[in-house]
Amino acid sequence: MTETADDLSAPLGQDKPRRKRQLRLPFTAMQLLAVLLLLFLVTFASFAIFNKDPLGGEPMTRIAIREPKATDEKPAASGHAGESRQEGKHETKEAPKQAAPGEQKTVTMIDGSTGARHDVVIGGGEATDKGGAASAPPPVMAGIDPKLLEKSRYGMIPVIAGDMKPFNVYAADADRAKAAKMPVVAIMIGGLGVGAAKTTDAIMKLPPAVTLAFTPYGSDPGKLAERARAQRHEIFLQIPMEPYDFPDNDPGPQTLLTSLSTDQNMDRLYWHLSRMQGYAGLTNFMGARFIATEPAMQPIIREAAKRGLGFFDDGSSPRSIAPQAAANQAMPFGKGDIAIDVVPTPTEIDRALNKLEATARERGIAVGTASALPVSIERIGAWTKTLGDRGILLVPLTTAMLKSKSS
């Protein structure tokens, strides 16, 4: 046994002191801290990668949504306000606002080219609209002869009563004897009823002889149409019809389509007819494909004739079968000659108006169409003020249609 120097110097008779063992860790404190930090980073990265919550990291507030209690009260008829889209523009729609059964449903239409937002009402009657939303029938407008209305499942629609036809009853007053002896011009402003400001401008700033055409959309197109008739404008109803580039270019809810059956299109037509009253006739809203498709268009013309309405073709489709179809029904018919504001600048609008005037002198009748753009209203208003001095008579569209039929 080997002895150390310490063993030799230790006192005899006493046990040598035991040496305490020190616990040695396999790593330092700094190494432990680094490992813990690494574990934390791995855990956080895994959560961020595999967590599927799209709002992760965003502040959120949770609120309770309670269904409104049903009541026995009937929804009150409300006043509404409401730009319609022109051919070539496409609009997207947001989700409809919630409404109790029986009320109108409102969607916000967004003009794809300008970003303008407008409230539009869809649906009506006991049936559902294109999106399946039920809504109440529009109220009957003031000054409407009840004998010229019949009830449909969507609301009141025009009908013949004896010798009375809506086309004759709701045509604006005009000196037809004078119109028969001199060149006449008629102008129809379309796309009204959606956009209260522009509709009101057309109603108030244009002479009564200018005919106004309303789309079936808007919060309450009937209220604005009522105001137009109070200012002695005659009104037409625009029927949304399928264009060639549908659905990229969509006229709106309940559009008449060549792919639908006659019964389906007729049901949609009744929805449009019920949106207002007091119109003398119908006109196409877009619809280059539909108006050129005879199996689809013929039943619409027949129905319009059966209900005592006229039909106006805006002239945008060169292949339209509407002239022949209307002639077969011996109904009042007209067709647009010149689109006044295709290029919406003062210079081009004035040039189109001069062309319209020259056409009237050459043929005796000329019909122009335009939209309710501020520049269009301003230039047309200025042009009509001196038209009579140049030997041309401004007449409502119905007067021009009757003169065309008799000539």
C-alpha atoms as one frame of an Amber mdcrd trajectory, in Angstrom:
protein
   0.000   0.000   0.000   1.481   3.265  -0.983   1.391   6.077   1.556   1.398
   9.717   0.784   3.163  12.536   2.620  -0.084  13.537   4.206  -0.568  10.078
   5.686   2.881  10.145   7.351   2.317  13.571   8.931  -1.166  12.804  10.297
  -1.450  12.322  14.141  -1.490   8.681  15.330  -4.738   7.206  16.519  -6.930
   9.525  14.435  -8.779   8.679  11.230  -7.788  10.698   8.304 -10.392  13.174
   7.206 -12.603  12.166   4.292 -12.436  14.385   1.252 -15.807  15.711   0.021
 -16.643  14.938  -3.538 -17.710  17.851  -5.723 -20.577  17.339  -8.185 -19.433
  18.275 -11.630 -22.119  19.077 -14.316 -21.458  17.928 -17.890 -22.201  21.511
 -19.131 -21.870  25.056 -17.967 -24.675  27.471 -17.064 -24.168  29.357 -20.301
 -24.537  26.149 -22.251 -27.819  25.401 -20.416 -29.166  28.850 -21.214 -28.290
  28.400 -24.885 -30.123  25.043 -24.998 -33.259  26.518 -23.412 -33.214  29.421
 -25.842 -32.861  27.023 -28.764 -35.838  24.949 -27.547 -37.965  28.110 -27.273
 -37.098  29.201 -30.799 -37.877  25.748 -32.238 -41.248  25.664 -30.445 -42.180
  29.179 -31.673 -41.165  28.411 -35.257 -43.195  25.193 -35.265 -46.291  27.053
 -34.038 -45.927  29.757 -36.672 -45.442  27.246 -39.489 -48.112  24.695 -38.647
 -50.792  26.888 -37.091 -53.640  27.407 -39.624 -55.260  30.404 -37.985 -55.256
  33.130 -40.730 -55.656  35.792 -38.051 -52.760  34.534 -35.920 -51.030  37.465
 -34.326 -53.864  39.879 -35.137 -55.782  41.544 -32.290 -59.313  40.157 -32.127
 -62.521  41.022 -30.335 -65.303  38.493 -29.933 -68.897  39.718 -29.802 -72.174
  37.851 -29.513 -74.572  38.142 -32.478 -78.197  37.606 -31.589 -80.985  37.002
 -34.096 -83.621  39.757 -34.066 -86.853  38.716 -32.427 -89.768  38.218 -34.764
 -92.562  40.776 -34.487 -96.041  41.023 -35.869 -95.370  44.455 -37.335 -95.348
  44.725 -41.101 -92.273  46.353 -42.639 -93.021  49.923 -43.516 -92.568  51.064
 -47.093 -89.396  53.035 -47.131 -88.056  55.772 -49.317 -84.988  54.780 -51.231
 -82.181  56.330 -53.122 -80.012  54.862 -55.571 -75.244  54.688 -61.551 -76.159
  52.046 -63.726 -73.524  50.309 -65.680 -73.136  50.911 -69.385 -72.289  48.227
 -71.948 -68.675  47.179 -71.509 -68.491  47.842 -67.757 -68.663  45.090 -65.203
 -69.670  45.438 -61.598 -69.079  43.235 -58.615 -71.566  42.737 -55.823 -71.056
  42.566 -52.102 -73.104  40.316 -49.856 -76.667  41.535 -49.242 -77.457  43.266
 -45.995 -79.557  41.222 -43.610 -83.285  41.862 -43.704 -86.315  40.265 -42.200
 -88.516  38.100 -44.437 -90.730  40.188 -46.685 -88.381  43.158 -46.824 -86.344
  44.259 -49.804 -82.745  43.061 -50.060 -80.041  45.586 -50.879 -76.665  44.878
 -52.434 -73.886  47.349 -53.084 -72.925  47.554 -56.743 -69.324  48.598 -57.456
 -68.532  50.014 -60.892 -65.471  48.081 -62.048 -64.055  51.025 -63.989 -64.651
  53.904 -61.591 -65.014  52.191 -58.219 -68.276  54.068 -57.580 -70.555  52.303
 -55.090 -74.358  52.297 -55.350 -77.070  50.512 -53.396 -79.263  48.284 -55.532
 -82.402  46.393 -54.508 -83.021  42.902 -55.818 -85.875  40.477 -55.382 -89.579
  41.030 -55.081 -92.916  39.461 -54.309 -93.523  35.995 -52.985 -90.779  34.486
 -55.116 -87.075  34.790 -54.665 -84.559  36.834 -56.520 -81.520  35.545 -58.387
 -79.657  34.953 -55.167 -82.628  33.320 -53.438 -83.580  36.342 -51.325 -87.267
  37.077 -50.863 -88.494  40.666 -50.901 -91.713  42.645 -50.813 -93.454  43.952
 -53.964 -92.862  47.622 -54.730 -95.697  50.036 -53.896 -97.952  51.334 -56.669
 -96.870  54.771 -57.863 -99.058  57.849 -57.618-101.162  58.803 -60.639-101.424
  55.258 -61.983-104.765  54.031 -63.334-105.572  50.858 -61.350-107.552  49.494
 -64.307-104.268  49.216 -66.193-102.692  46.963 -63.572-102.969  43.290 -62.728
-101.408  41.389 -59.871 -98.472  39.054 -60.427 -96.513  37.119 -57.826 -93.950
  39.920 -57.882 -96.303  42.874 -57.742 -98.497  44.900 -60.092 -97.749  44.747
 -63.831 -99.368  46.543 -66.808-102.385  45.227 -68.672-104.860  46.414 -71.311
-108.272  47.529 -70.030-110.839  47.691 -72.830-109.639  50.298 -75.318-107.098
  51.677 -72.843-103.460  50.744 -73.346-100.528  51.832 -71.204 -98.712  53.063
 -74.319-101.445  55.594 -75.068-102.372  56.499 -71.495 -98.812  57.113 -70.309
 -97.465  58.786 -73.464 -96.448  62.399 -72.859 -98.529  65.201 -74.316 -97.353
  66.490 -77.701 -98.636  68.482 -80.654 -98.972  65.485 -82.948-100.653  67.478
 -85.711 -97.624  69.753 -85.841 -95.282  66.783 -85.572 -96.881  65.234 -88.657
 -95.962  68.298 -90.766 -92.352  68.952 -89.793 -89.117  67.077 -89.013 -89.041
  65.698 -85.479 -86.321  64.583 -83.098 -86.786  62.378 -80.036 -84.173  61.709
 -77.371 -84.185  58.930 -74.789 -81.920  59.150 -71.731 -81.266  55.670 -70.313
 -79.790  54.074 -67.214 -81.898  56.028 -64.737 -83.301  54.903 -61.397 -79.944
  53.930 -59.882 -78.152  57.042 -58.709 -80.604  59.609 -57.376 -78.384  62.608
 -58.166 -77.917  61.918 -61.861 -81.546  60.834 -62.252 -82.750  64.061 -60.625
 -80.475  66.095 -62.909 -82.017  64.456 -65.981 -85.536  65.012 -64.647 -85.071
  68.658 -63.731 -82.568  69.951 -66.312 -83.943  68.420 -69.515 -87.157  69.569
 -71.234 -90.293  67.454 -70.649 -90.251  66.235 -74.267 -87.102  64.198 -73.503
 -88.067  60.600 -72.677 -86.442  58.967 -69.646 -85.727  55.234 -69.436 -85.362
  53.567 -66.032 -83.575  50.358 -65.152 -85.442  48.056 -62.725 -82.671  48.388
 -60.150 -82.057  50.933 -57.438 -83.491  51.213 -53.949 -86.820  52.470 -55.257
 -86.822  53.245 -58.991 -90.566  53.845 -58.792 -90.106  56.868 -56.558 -87.776
  58.533 -59.053 -89.992  57.503 -61.971 -92.915  59.078 -60.140 -90.989  62.331
 -59.924 -90.157  62.164 -63.635 -93.822  61.781 -64.544 -94.694  64.687 -62.255
 -92.335  66.813 -64.392 -94.252  65.638 -67.516 -91.545  63.305 -68.827 -92.804
  60.043 -70.271 -90.900  57.000 -69.076 -89.824  53.662 -70.506 -88.649  50.567
 -68.624 -85.279  49.078 -69.557 -85.196  45.267 -69.570 -81.723  43.783 -68.879
 -80.855  41.329 -71.655 -77.887  39.079 -72.335 -74.899  40.656 -74.133 -72.446
  38.605 -76.180 -69.814  38.645 -73.441 -72.103  37.533 -70.624 -71.308  36.791
 -67.789 -68.106  38.864 -67.969 -70.423  41.752 -68.782 -73.473  41.226 -66.578
 -76.467  43.606 -66.890 -77.677  42.691 -63.402 -80.065  40.447 -61.437 -82.835
  38.661 -63.361 -81.215  39.277 -66.770 -83.082  37.628 -69.663 -80.846  34.892
 -71.097 -80.868  32.903 -74.333 -79.988  29.791 -72.323 -83.225  29.935 -70.309
 -86.604  28.563 -71.325 -89.414  30.869 -72.417 -91.196  30.325 -69.094 -88.078
  31.225 -67.136 -87.500  34.402 -69.131 -91.165  35.319 -68.802 -90.941  34.951
 -65.042 -87.930  37.270 -65.019 -89.747  39.714 -67.287 -92.636  39.893 -64.792
 -90.144  40.701 -62.042 -88.871  43.659 -64.084 -92.370  44.814 -65.022 -93.339
  44.962 -61.351 -90.546  47.311 -60.268 -92.508  50.440 -61.219 -95.589  51.545
 -63.132 -96.592  54.273 -65.559 -94.218  53.405 -68.382 -95.400  53.583 -71.987
 -93.110  50.876 -73.278 -90.053  48.687 -72.890 -86.525  48.997 -74.213 -83.476
  46.762 -74.064 -80.735  47.326 -71.495 -77.608  45.959 -73.198 -78.658  42.588
 -74.685 -76.903  42.410 -78.082 -77.097  38.588 -78.048 -80.628  38.270 -76.679
 -82.239  40.816 -78.982 -80.673  39.065 -81.993 -81.899  35.583 -80.961 -85.368
  35.075 -82.412 -86.597  32.153 -80.211 -85.716  34.150 -77.082 -86.840  37.609
 -78.237 -90.134  36.800 -79.966 -92.019  35.845 -76.762 -90.903  39.074 -75.077
 -92.246  41.189 -77.950 -95.517  39.250 -77.939 -95.928  39.745 -74.210 -95.232
  43.483 -74.485 -97.834  43.797 -77.259-100.362  41.766 -75.250 -99.982  44.210
 -72.365-100.453  47.314 -74.499 -96.840  48.467 -74.402 -94.561  49.769 -77.133
 -91.027  48.535 -77.713 -87.961  50.656 -78.415 -84.760  49.089 -79.781 -81.814
  51.271 -78.761 -80.027  50.383 -82.014 -76.931  48.913 -80.390 -77.343  45.483
 -82.058 -77.254  45.506 -85.880 -78.665  41.954 -85.941 -81.710  42.756 -83.801
 -84.904  40.912 -84.764 -87.065  43.365 -82.783 -88.252  45.412 -85.824 -89.693
  42.363 -87.594 -91.131  40.899 -84.387 -92.866  44.181 -83.495 -94.235  44.549
 -87.035 -95.780  41.074 -86.749 -97.599  42.219 -83.592 -98.679  45.576 -85.093
 -97.384  47.285 -81.970 -95.770  50.729 -81.581 -92.052  50.406 -82.295 -89.032
  52.674 -82.545 -85.321  52.286 -83.069 -82.403  54.479 -82.080 -80.512  56.157
 -84.902 -77.581  57.768 -83.121 -75.912  57.143 -79.764 -75.163  60.698 -78.707
 -72.488  60.264 -76.043 -70.441  57.268 -77.156 -67.494  59.640 -76.805 -68.532
  61.724 -73.772 -66.842  65.010 -74.620 -68.615  68.294 -75.440 -67.149  68.380
 -78.954 -68.187  64.820 -79.851 -71.629  65.157 -78.276 -72.255  68.359 -80.271
 -71.137  66.563 -83.432 -73.566  63.692 -82.744 -76.422  66.130 -82.103 -75.729
  67.891 -85.405 -75.819  64.509 -87.123 -79.132  63.737 -85.413 -80.554  67.025
 -86.681 -79.368  66.312 -90.236 -80.981  62.853 -90.097 -84.290  64.398 -89.041
 -84.201  66.804 -91.982 -83.423  63.967 -94.377 -85.902  61.349 -93.149 -88.442
  63.387 -91.179 -87.714  61.474 -87.946 -84.550  60.877 -85.922 -84.114  59.296
 -82.506 -81.043  59.721 -80.328 -80.032  57.846 -77.197 -77.765  58.976 -74.384
 -76.876  58.349 -70.755 -77.295  60.766 -67.869 -73.698  61.949 -67.764 -73.418
  65.570 -66.607 -71.779  66.576 -69.894 -74.531  64.839 -71.884 -77.302  66.562
 -69.952 -75.607  69.945 -70.295 -75.009  69.701 -74.075 -78.405  68.168 -74.881
 -80.161  70.805 -72.774 -78.361  73.635 -74.573 -79.015  72.081 -78.010 -82.761
  71.639 -77.482 -83.258  75.306 -76.539 -82.665  76.490 -80.112 -83.872  73.410
 -81.993 -87.290  74.892 -82.770 -85.679  78.001 -84.264 -83.970  75.731 -86.793
 -87.240  74.155 -87.921 -86.950  70.886 -85.954 -89.547  69.812 -83.372 -88.451
  67.995 -80.213 -91.063  65.344 -79.377 -91.462  62.516 -76.845 -90.353  59.094
 -78.022 -93.948  57.820 -78.252 -94.801  60.614 -80.726 -91.844  59.681 -82.924
 -92.856  55.999 -82.757 -96.404  56.786 -83.851 -95.189  59.032 -86.675 -92.831
  56.287 -87.838 -95.664  53.764 -87.814 -97.961  55.994 -89.881 -95.324  57.029
 -92.426
